[in-house]
């Protein structure tokens, strides 16, 4: 196995272990949530769906456009792009569990003919140049071993004028480095760029950056809302997966809330491959 394939297999194992319970808690969206304030009472699945909508809305998708969902998780995000916009979506992930779950989810949806899921490494894509109108990287670039390489691949498979939207964590305010290190280790982040650095990475890959947002205070800043909402479903999930598995899941996420308030942000960026 080459270095890239070995790295992809390790990341896949990380998600194979965490995705089943994460999938249940977040309805197939393995990403962050968004709560407006303490009085905001929406469920965890709905708070997570807000991020799905916010990020995918920035792609400006039209019916029949082709989208690569690079690091697709267990499928709900790709299915929602097909349902909401009539787009044709190809989802890839390095987690075998997620591929299976996404295929089953698509089969139970009304848009099974618009979505496809397969095992694939976004560091080395098999698609020809210019294959897609749009690319989504929703909280997946964080796991790329080399940002320059993955962004070059995503740029290559987009048509001229095609769009990319991404969301991810960002380094915001200074704070205890050991807390940041625990957070990064828990999530297997190999780097934590600031918003300015994320913009710089996209520009260095050749993209024109068109939109960006930092909404960390409503994302990681709402950890109390997450705990409140997760507790609502705790017993139901313990009954399904077992106490031991749920405790292990909680243990695996130990460092997630380690950073100080506003130490880590959450950014959404949208960019375009220039027209010829
Ligand atoms: C935090 S999850 C986000 C999942 C999904 N985008 C969502 O919003 O539900 C990160 C995803 O990136 C995928 N991923 C990580 N490294 C990858 C790689 N080299 N190639 C393809 N997918 C990768 C993981 O398997 C996982 O599905």
Coordinates of C-alpha atoms in Angstrom, one line a residue, residues 50 96 103 157 165 186 199 202 225 235:
X50 CA -28.8 24.3 9.1
X96 CA -16.6 1.8 3.9
X103 CA -26.2 3.8 -0.7
X157 CA -12.0 18.0 -11.9
X165 CA -17.8 25.4 -1.5
X186 CA -9.4 14.2 18.7
X199 CA -8.6 32.1 1.6
X202 CA -7.9 28.5 -2.2
X225 CA -26.8 23.6 23.3
X235 CA -31.2 6.9 26.2

